[in-house]
mmCIF file of C-alpha atoms and ligand atoms in Angstrom:
data_model
loop_
_atom_site.group_PDB
_atom_site.id
_atom_site.type_symbol
_atom_site.label_atom_id
_atom_site.label_comp_id
_atom_site.label_asym_id
_atom_site.label_seq_id
_atom_site.Cartn_x
_atom_site.Cartn_y
_atom_site.Cartn_z
ATOM 1 C CA MET A 1 0.018 0.032 0.137
ATOM 2 C CA ARG A 2 1.374 3.304 -1.046
ATOM 3 C CA ILE A 3 0.923 6.311 1.502
ATOM 4 C CA VAL A 4 0.481 9.703 -0.304
ATOM 5 C CA THR A 5 0.508 12.932 1.911
ATOM 6 C CA SER A 6 0.753 15.616 -0.765
ATOM 7 C CA ALA A 7 -2.172 16.797 -2.515
ATOM 8 C CA ALA A 8 -0.230 17.546 -5.948
ATOM 9 C CA ALA A 9 1.086 14.045 -6.013
ATOM 10 C CA MET A 10 -1.977 12.630 -5.293
ATOM 11 C CA GLN A 11 -3.644 14.408 -8.168
ATOM 12 C CA ARG A 12 -0.789 13.516 -10.299
ATOM 13 C CA LEU A 13 -1.049 9.683 -9.546
ATOM 14 C CA ALA A 14 -4.798 10.119 -10.103
ATOM 15 C CA LEU A 15 -4.187 11.646 -13.726
ATOM 16 C CA ARG A 16 -1.916 8.787 -14.678
ATOM 17 C CA TRP A 17 -4.383 6.110 -13.439
ATOM 18 C CA ARG A 18 -6.979 7.998 -15.880
ATOM 19 C CA ARG A 19 -4.470 7.759 -18.763
ATOM 20 C CA GLU A 20 -3.870 4.318 -18.187
ATOM 21 C CA GLY A 21 -7.701 3.681 -18.102
ATOM 22 C CA LYS A 22 -7.399 2.126 -14.682
ATOM 23 C CA ARG A 23 -10.691 2.181 -12.786
ATOM 24 C CA VAL A 24 -10.591 4.121 -9.343
ATOM 25 C CA GLY A 25 -13.016 3.621 -6.417
ATOM 26 C CA PHE A 26 -12.760 5.977 -3.184
ATOM 27 C CA VAL A 27 -13.416 5.749 0.330
ATOM 28 C CA PRO A 28 -13.151 8.994 2.145
ATOM 29 C CA THR A 29 -12.852 8.847 5.868
ATOM 30 C CA MET A 30 -11.738 10.591 8.969
ATOM 31 C CA GLY A 31 -9.704 7.582 10.418
ATOM 32 C CA TYR A 32 -10.094 5.723 13.431
ATOM 33 C CA LEU A 33 -11.239 3.021 11.216
ATOM 34 C CA HIS A 34 -13.880 0.520 12.378
ATOM 35 C CA ASP A 35 -15.525 -2.462 10.552
ATOM 36 C CA GLY A 36 -18.173 -0.129 8.987
ATOM 37 C CA HIS A 37 -15.272 1.858 7.101
ATOM 38 C CA LEU A 38 -13.564 -1.637 5.989
ATOM 39 C CA SER A 39 -16.747 -2.995 4.708
ATOM 40 C CA LEU A 40 -16.975 -0.012 2.547
ATOM 41 C CA MET A 41 -13.354 -0.611 1.200
ATOM 42 C CA SER A 42 -14.129 -4.155 0.311
ATOM 43 C CA ARG A 43 -17.541 -3.218 -1.407
ATOM 44 C CA THR A 44 -15.372 -0.652 -3.370
ATOM 45 C CA ARG A 45 -12.825 -3.230 -4.312
ATOM 46 C CA ARG A 46 -15.774 -5.358 -5.729
ATOM 47 C CA LEU A 47 -16.995 -2.605 -7.586
ATOM 48 C CA VAL A 48 -13.513 -1.708 -9.443
ATOM 49 C CA GLY A 49 -11.994 -5.037 -9.643
ATOM 50 C CA LYS A 50 -8.590 -6.189 -9.061
ATOM 51 C CA PRO A 51 -6.689 -4.155 -11.978
ATOM 52 C CA GLY A 52 -8.952 -1.344 -10.229
ATOM 53 C CA ILE A 53 -7.348 0.975 -7.561
ATOM 54 C CA VAL A 54 -9.047 1.371 -4.340
ATOM 55 C CA VAL A 55 -7.937 4.660 -2.970
ATOM 56 C CA ALA A 56 -8.978 5.617 0.795
ATOM 57 C CA SER A 57 -8.239 9.121 2.508
ATOM 58 C CA ILE A 58 -7.929 9.764 6.175
ATOM 59 C CA TYR A 59 -8.173 13.465 6.831
ATOM 60 C CA VAL A 60 -9.724 15.039 10.028
ATOM 61 C CA ASN A 61 -11.580 17.893 8.224
ATOM 62 C CA PRO A 62 -11.122 21.049 10.248
ATOM 63 C CA THR A 63 -13.865 22.904 8.445
ATOM 64 C CA GLN A 64 -16.735 20.688 9.267
ATOM 65 C CA PHE A 65 -16.240 21.278 12.967
ATOM 66 C CA ALA A 66 -17.516 24.253 14.653
ATOM 67 C CA PRO A 67 -15.161 26.139 16.787
ATOM 68 C CA THR A 68 -17.550 25.041 19.851
ATOM 69 C CA GLU A 69 -16.662 21.399 18.676
ATOM 70 C CA ASP A 70 -13.690 19.741 19.941
ATOM 71 C CA LEU A 71 -11.638 19.032 16.797
ATOM 72 C CA SER A 72 -8.507 18.073 18.822
ATOM 73 C CA ALA A 73 -10.297 15.530 20.626
ATOM 74 C CA TYR A 74 -11.289 13.356 17.654
ATOM 75 C CA PRO A 75 -9.930 10.076 18.115
ATOM 76 C CA ARG A 76 -6.610 9.157 15.850
ATOM 77 C CA ASP A 77 -4.539 5.906 15.572
ATOM 78 C CA LEU A 78 -2.741 6.246 12.210
ATOM 79 C CA GLU A 79 -0.495 3.281 12.751
ATOM 80 C CA ARG A 80 -3.627 1.138 13.504
ATOM 81 C CA ASP A 81 -5.539 2.584 10.533
ATOM 82 C CA LYS A 82 -2.799 1.853 8.087
ATOM 83 C CA ALA A 83 -2.420 -1.861 9.195
ATOM 84 C CA LEU A 84 -6.416 -1.865 8.688
ATOM 85 C CA CYS A 85 -6.383 -0.252 5.299
ATOM 86 C CA ARG A 86 -3.534 -2.832 3.936
ATOM 87 C CA LYS A 87 -5.534 -5.897 5.367
ATOM 88 C CA ALA A 88 -8.824 -4.579 3.687
ATOM 89 C CA GLY A 89 -6.639 -4.317 0.121
ATOM 90 C CA VAL A 90 -6.491 -0.540 -0.076
ATOM 91 C CA ASP A 91 -3.991 0.323 -2.714
ATOM 92 C CA VAL A 92 -3.354 4.057 -2.114
ATOM 93 C CA LEU A 93 -4.072 5.812 1.576
ATOM 94 C CA PHE A 94 -4.283 9.440 1.031
ATOM 95 C CA PHE A 95 -3.173 11.395 4.531
ATOM 96 C CA PRO A 96 -2.702 14.886 3.816
ATOM 97 C CA SER A 97 -2.002 17.518 6.159
ATOM 98 C CA ASP A 98 -4.243 20.581 6.835
ATOM 99 C CA ALA A 99 -1.524 23.016 4.851
ATOM 100 C CA GLU A 100 -1.829 20.578 2.190
ATOM 101 C CA MET A 101 -5.559 20.628 1.831
ATOM 102 C CA TYR A 102 -6.407 24.429 2.996
ATOM 103 C CA PRO A 103 -3.087 26.436 2.313
ATOM 104 C CA GLY A 104 -2.944 29.585 3.896
ATOM 105 C CA ARG A 105 -6.397 28.977 5.908
ATOM 106 C CA GLU A 106 -4.847 30.141 9.170
ATOM 107 C CA THR A 107 -3.987 33.257 7.705
ATOM 108 C CA GLY A 108 -6.859 34.071 5.501
ATOM 109 C CA GLY A 109 -5.263 32.777 2.345
ATOM 110 C CA TYR A 110 -8.050 30.152 1.597
ATOM 111 C CA SER A 111 -11.634 31.384 0.769
ATOM 112 C CA THR A 112 -13.173 28.938 -1.503
ATOM 113 C CA TYR A 113 -16.086 26.894 -0.031
ATOM 114 C CA VAL A 114 -18.635 24.461 -1.853
ATOM 115 C CA ILE A 115 -22.114 25.078 -0.361
ATOM 116 C CA GLU A 116 -25.259 23.054 -0.976
ATOM 117 C CA GLU A 117 -28.319 25.188 0.240
ATOM 118 C CA LYS A 118 -31.437 23.155 0.584
ATOM 119 C CA LEU A 119 -31.014 19.895 1.826
ATOM 120 C CA SER A 120 -28.413 20.939 4.427
ATOM 121 C CA GLN A 121 -30.460 23.178 6.316
ATOM 122 C CA SER A 122 -32.285 20.645 8.552
ATOM 123 C CA MET A 123 -31.185 17.692 10.980
ATOM 124 C CA GLU A 124 -27.459 18.095 11.263
ATOM 125 C CA GLY A 125 -27.542 21.286 9.612
ATOM 126 C CA GLY A 126 -29.855 22.715 12.101
ATOM 127 C CA SER A 127 -28.041 21.471 14.956
ATOM 128 C CA ARG A 128 -24.493 22.136 13.441
ATOM 129 C CA PRO A 129 -25.065 24.828 10.911
ATOM 130 C CA THR A 130 -21.437 25.082 9.364
ATOM 131 C CA HIS A 131 -20.833 21.144 9.253
ATOM 132 C CA PHE A 132 -22.154 20.407 5.669
ATOM 133 C CA ARG A 133 -20.322 23.354 4.284
ATOM 134 C CA GLY A 134 -17.346 21.729 5.466
ATOM 135 C CA VAL A 135 -18.292 18.323 4.248
ATOM 136 C CA THR A 136 -18.929 19.523 0.548
ATOM 137 C CA THR A 137 -16.027 21.471 0.499
ATOM 138 C CA VAL A 138 -13.487 18.922 1.535
ATOM 139 C CA VAL A 139 -15.060 16.160 -0.428
ATOM 140 C CA ALA A 140 -15.134 18.133 -3.608
ATOM 141 C CA LYS A 141 -11.497 18.907 -2.939
ATOM 142 C CA LEU A 142 -10.929 15.094 -2.553
ATOM 143 C CA PHE A 143 -12.811 14.082 -5.660
ATOM 144 C CA ASN A 144 -10.947 16.458 -7.731
ATOM 145 C CA LEU A 145 -7.457 14.983 -6.434
ATOM 146 C CA VAL A 146 -8.499 11.293 -6.502
ATOM 147 C CA LEU A 147 -10.729 11.583 -9.749
ATOM 148 C CA PRO A 148 -12.597 8.463 -8.583
ATOM 149 C CA GLU A 149 -15.223 6.816 -10.908
ATOM 150 C CA VAL A 150 -16.852 5.704 -7.778
ATOM 151 C CA ALA A 151 -17.035 6.909 -4.347
ATOM 152 C CA VAL A 152 -18.625 4.911 -1.333
ATOM 153 C CA PHE A 153 -20.187 6.482 1.785
ATOM 154 C CA GLY A 154 -21.919 4.821 4.622
ATOM 155 C CA ALA A 155 -25.530 5.098 5.189
ATOM 156 C CA LYS A 156 -25.272 6.111 8.751
ATOM 157 C CA ASP A 157 -24.621 9.624 7.642
ATOM 158 C CA TRP A 158 -27.817 9.542 5.633
ATOM 159 C CA GLN A 159 -28.028 13.226 5.119
ATOM 160 C CA GLN A 160 -24.689 13.642 4.301
ATOM 161 C CA ALA A 161 -24.661 11.178 1.683
ATOM 162 C CA ALA A 162 -27.942 12.864 0.052
ATOM 163 C CA ILE A 163 -26.002 16.324 0.161
ATOM 164 C CA LEU A 164 -22.968 14.724 -1.550
ATOM 165 C CA ARG A 165 -25.260 12.910 -4.237
ATOM 166 C CA ARG A 166 -26.712 16.482 -4.944
ATOM 167 C CA MET A 167 -23.348 18.082 -5.137
ATOM 168 C CA VAL A 168 -22.132 15.539 -7.644
ATOM 169 C CA ARG A 169 -25.393 15.983 -9.693
ATOM 170 C CA ASP A 170 -25.472 19.861 -9.447
ATOM 171 C CA LEU A 171 -21.773 20.353 -10.148
ATOM 172 C CA ASN A 172 -21.474 17.701 -12.587
ATOM 173 C CA PHE A 173 -18.689 15.636 -11.150
ATOM 174 C CA PRO A 174 -17.971 12.466 -13.249
ATOM 175 C CA LEU A 175 -18.369 9.883 -10.939
ATOM 176 C CA LYS A 176 -21.041 7.512 -9.106
ATOM 177 C CA LEU A 177 -21.679 7.988 -5.449
ATOM 178 C CA MET A 178 -22.714 4.981 -3.695
ATOM 179 C CA VAL A 179 -24.196 4.318 -0.361
ATOM 180 C CA ALA A 180 -23.373 1.014 1.747
ATOM 181 C CA PRO A 181 -25.585 -0.325 4.740
ATOM 182 C CA THR A 182 -24.879 1.095 8.239
ATOM 183 C CA LEU A 183 -22.912 -1.701 10.068
ATOM 184 C CA ARG A 184 -24.139 -2.452 13.683
ATOM 185 C CA GLU A 185 -22.893 -3.971 16.946
ATOM 186 C CA LYS A 186 -24.422 -7.165 18.273
ATOM 187 C CA ASP A 187 -26.797 -4.995 20.304
ATOM 188 C CA GLY A 188 -27.730 -2.599 17.378
ATOM 189 C CA LEU A 189 -25.460 0.367 17.980
ATOM 190 C CA ALA A 190 -24.358 1.624 14.941
ATOM 191 C CA MET A 191 -20.562 1.505 14.328
ATOM 192 C CA SER A 192 -19.095 4.891 14.769
ATOM 193 C CA SER A 193 -15.570 6.377 15.574
ATOM 194 C CA ARG A 194 -17.202 8.358 18.132
ATOM 195 C CA ASN A 195 -18.454 5.341 20.346
ATOM 196 C CA LYS A 196 -15.120 5.033 21.748
ATOM 197 C CA TYR A 197 -15.648 7.995 23.842
ATOM 198 C CA LEU A 198 -18.564 6.047 25.694
ATOM 199 C CA THR A 199 -17.996 5.089 29.322
ATOM 200 C CA VAL A 200 -18.899 1.482 30.614
ATOM 201 C CA GLU A 201 -22.123 3.302 31.988
ATOM 202 C CA GLN A 202 -23.159 5.046 28.900
ATOM 203 C CA ARG A 203 -22.353 2.202 26.192
ATOM 204 C CA PRO A 204 -25.365 -0.098 27.024
ATOM 205 C CA GLN A 205 -27.681 3.408 27.129
ATOM 206 C CA ALA A 206 -26.386 4.252 23.532
ATOM 207 C CA THR A 207 -28.434 1.406 22.173
ATOM 208 C CA ILE A 208 -31.566 3.900 22.595
ATOM 209 C CA LEU A 209 -30.956 5.154 19.242
ATOM 210 C CA TRP A 210 -31.483 1.784 17.724
ATOM 211 C CA ARG A 211 -34.214 1.097 20.228
ATOM 212 C CA ALA A 212 -36.035 4.147 19.163
ATOM 213 C CA LEU A 213 -35.856 3.034 15.303
ATOM 214 C CA GLN A 214 -37.221 -0.205 16.128
ATOM 215 C CA LEU A 215 -40.198 1.421 18.169
ATOM 216 C CA ALA A 216 -40.887 3.868 15.369
ATOM 217 C CA ARG A 217 -40.682 0.710 12.748
ATOM 218 C CA GLN A 218 -43.212 -1.379 14.771
ATOM 219 C CA VAL A 219 -45.593 1.600 15.168
ATOM 220 C CA VAL A 220 -45.721 2.363 11.318
ATOM 221 C CA VAL A 221 -45.471 -1.084 10.420
ATOM 222 C CA SER A 222 -48.533 -2.383 12.404
ATOM 223 C CA SER A 223 -50.976 0.574 11.436
ATOM 224 C CA HIS A 224 -52.986 0.499 8.306
ATOM 225 C CA THR A 225 -53.334 4.540 8.612
ATOM 226 C CA PRO A 226 -50.609 7.130 8.456
ATOM 227 C CA ILE A 227 -48.902 8.090 11.678
ATOM 228 C CA TYR A 228 -48.604 11.558 12.886
ATOM 229 C CA THR A 229 -45.220 12.580 12.827
ATOM 230 C CA ASP A 230 -45.675 14.898 15.960
ATOM 231 C CA LEU A 231 -46.951 12.079 18.295
ATOM 232 C CA LEU A 232 -44.600 9.713 17.015
ATOM 233 C CA GLY A 233 -42.024 11.843 17.616
ATOM 234 C CA LYS A 234 -43.422 12.393 21.282
ATOM 235 C CA GLU A 235 -43.016 8.640 21.789
ATOM 236 C CA ILE A 236 -39.572 8.528 20.575
ATOM 237 C CA ALA A 237 -38.690 11.459 23.082
ATOM 238 C CA ALA A 238 -40.308 9.506 25.968
ATOM 239 C CA LEU A 239 -38.345 6.541 25.197
ATOM 240 C CA ILE A 240 -35.205 8.422 25.030
ATOM 241 C CA ALA A 241 -35.860 9.995 28.137
ATOM 242 C CA THR A 242 -35.727 6.600 30.068
ATOM 243 C CA GLN A 243 -31.976 6.694 29.616
ATOM 244 C CA PRO A 244 -30.531 8.929 32.429
ATOM 245 C CA ALA A 245 -27.292 9.753 30.068
ATOM 246 C CA ALA A 246 -29.572 10.422 26.990
ATOM 247 C CA ARG A 247 -30.630 13.632 25.692
ATOM 248 C CA LEU A 248 -32.571 13.977 22.533
ATOM 249 C CA ASP A 249 -31.287 16.483 20.122
ATOM 250 C CA TYR A 250 -33.598 16.089 17.047
ATOM 251 C CA VAL A 251 -35.899 13.136 15.691
ATOM 252 C CA GLU A 252 -37.121 13.718 12.031
ATOM 253 C CA PHE A 253 -39.481 11.825 9.722
ATOM 254 C CA PHE A 254 -38.779 12.591 5.915
ATOM 255 C CA ASP A 255 -38.674 11.188 2.446
ATOM 256 C CA GLY A 256 -35.231 9.111 2.036
ATOM 257 C CA GLU A 257 -34.527 10.696 -1.155
ATOM 258 C CA THR A 258 -35.322 14.243 -1.084
ATOM 259 C CA LEU A 259 -35.193 14.623 2.508
ATOM 260 C CA GLN A 260 -38.382 16.395 2.644
ATOM 261 C CA PRO A 261 -40.007 16.511 6.004
ATOM 262 C CA ALA A 262 -43.127 14.518 6.776
ATOM 263 C CA THR A 263 -46.124 15.260 8.651
ATOM 264 C CA ALA A 264 -47.469 11.884 8.560
ATOM 265 C CA VAL A 265 -45.481 8.478 7.775
ATOM 266 C CA THR A 266 -46.472 5.155 6.479
ATOM 267 C CA ARG A 267 -44.154 2.237 5.539
ATOM 268 C CA GLY A 268 -40.964 3.367 3.648
ATOM 269 C CA ALA A 269 -40.717 6.654 5.246
ATOM 270 C CA HIS A 270 -37.178 7.473 6.812
ATOM 271 C CA MET A 271 -36.402 8.397 10.466
ATOM 272 C CA ALA A 272 -33.309 9.865 11.574
ATOM 273 C CA LEU A 273 -32.115 10.875 15.215
ATOM 274 C CA ALA A 274 -29.267 12.578 17.212
ATOM 275 C CA VAL A 275 -29.005 12.054 20.476
ATOM 276 C CA PHE A 276 -26.460 13.185 23.153
ATOM 277 C CA ILE A 277 -25.261 10.188 25.218
ATOM 278 C CA GLY A 278 -23.483 12.170 27.966
ATOM 279 C CA LYS A 279 -21.224 14.980 26.267
ATOM 280 C CA LYS A 280 -21.123 12.852 23.227
ATOM 281 C CA ARG A 281 -23.782 13.206 20.159
ATOM 282 C CA LEU A 282 -24.688 10.180 18.199
ATOM 283 C CA ILE A 283 -26.488 9.855 14.828
ATOM 284 C CA ASP A 284 -28.543 6.844 13.281
ATOM 285 C CA ASN A 285 -31.401 6.571 10.906
ATOM 286 C CA ALA A 286 -33.416 3.707 9.302
ATOM 287 C CA VAL A 287 -36.435 3.333 6.789
ATOM 288 C CA LEU A 288 -39.282 2.308 8.475
ATOM 289 C CA LYS A 289 -40.410 -0.899 6.860
HETATM 290 O O1 PAF B 1 -18.168 10.982 7.052
HETATM 291 C C1 PAF B 1 -17.152 11.278 7.003
HETATM 292 O O2 PAF B 1 -16.250 10.659 7.746
HETATM 293 C C2 PAF B 1 -16.948 12.585 6.865
HETATM 294 O O3 PAF B 1 -17.684 13.502 6.743
HETATM 295 C C3 PAF B 1 -16.031 12.884 5.343
HETATM 296 C C4 PAF B 1 -17.037 12.381 4.302
HETATM 297 C C5 PAF B 1 -14.877 11.779 5.237
HETATM 298 C C6 PAF B 1 -15.570 14.126 4.815
HETATM 299 O O4 PAF B 1 -14.807 14.756 5.723
#
């Protein structure tokens, strides 16, 4: 596995692959990899085949963290991540520094951002207003450096995937964006690098997100008429409140494609929620079917 740290070198390599007609698949990450990330990498390998190239990036993107969010506390373990990428069959690991990705940003010398104006207003965008501007900007830059024909993202960040799909369409990126299913622990907790911060007391309480999704599924599936989302939202809030460490940030019901909020839901609608477990904020989502 080759490790590339320079943006220019990454793009030169990608241009060479393009001239050589090689298929390139890409998995962008912020590192501290878990089985969910590794499943995206093996899926990407299946998509591009063996002569194809699988690129993964590890970059904890500062522009998607608000000043109030602790960027420096984001978990990192490069040596472990490198070993996992190697094992997952990654060909090239792109690991740029902030200076490579945002030259001059600290001194006001970087001033171009990509903004999606509609889908990024609700849910995560409501709670973290500058977050998606950082995500779309860094992913657009990564796409321009890696030049993939396919990029694979996890369904746990459903809104992120919808926004990036819109960006790919609106800005004519010549690639296919794929979304792979969320991997879960045995008790249903969605895999996430942030789970590492949960204490022994908080860890079992964190399954409340999954239990809330299950509850909504049961309610919707067992009803022959649409369920009003304000009532269902109250049921979910009451369930979350049973856990002493949990505090609901939001629960939303919406169309999985357009992210359009729903006032009443039937099977096939989508639900997403964000819950603080202690100081850590976890997100999850599922189709209600
Ligand atoms: O989902 C993530 O890990 C990040 O938001 C991404 C897509 C790698 C951009 O920094």
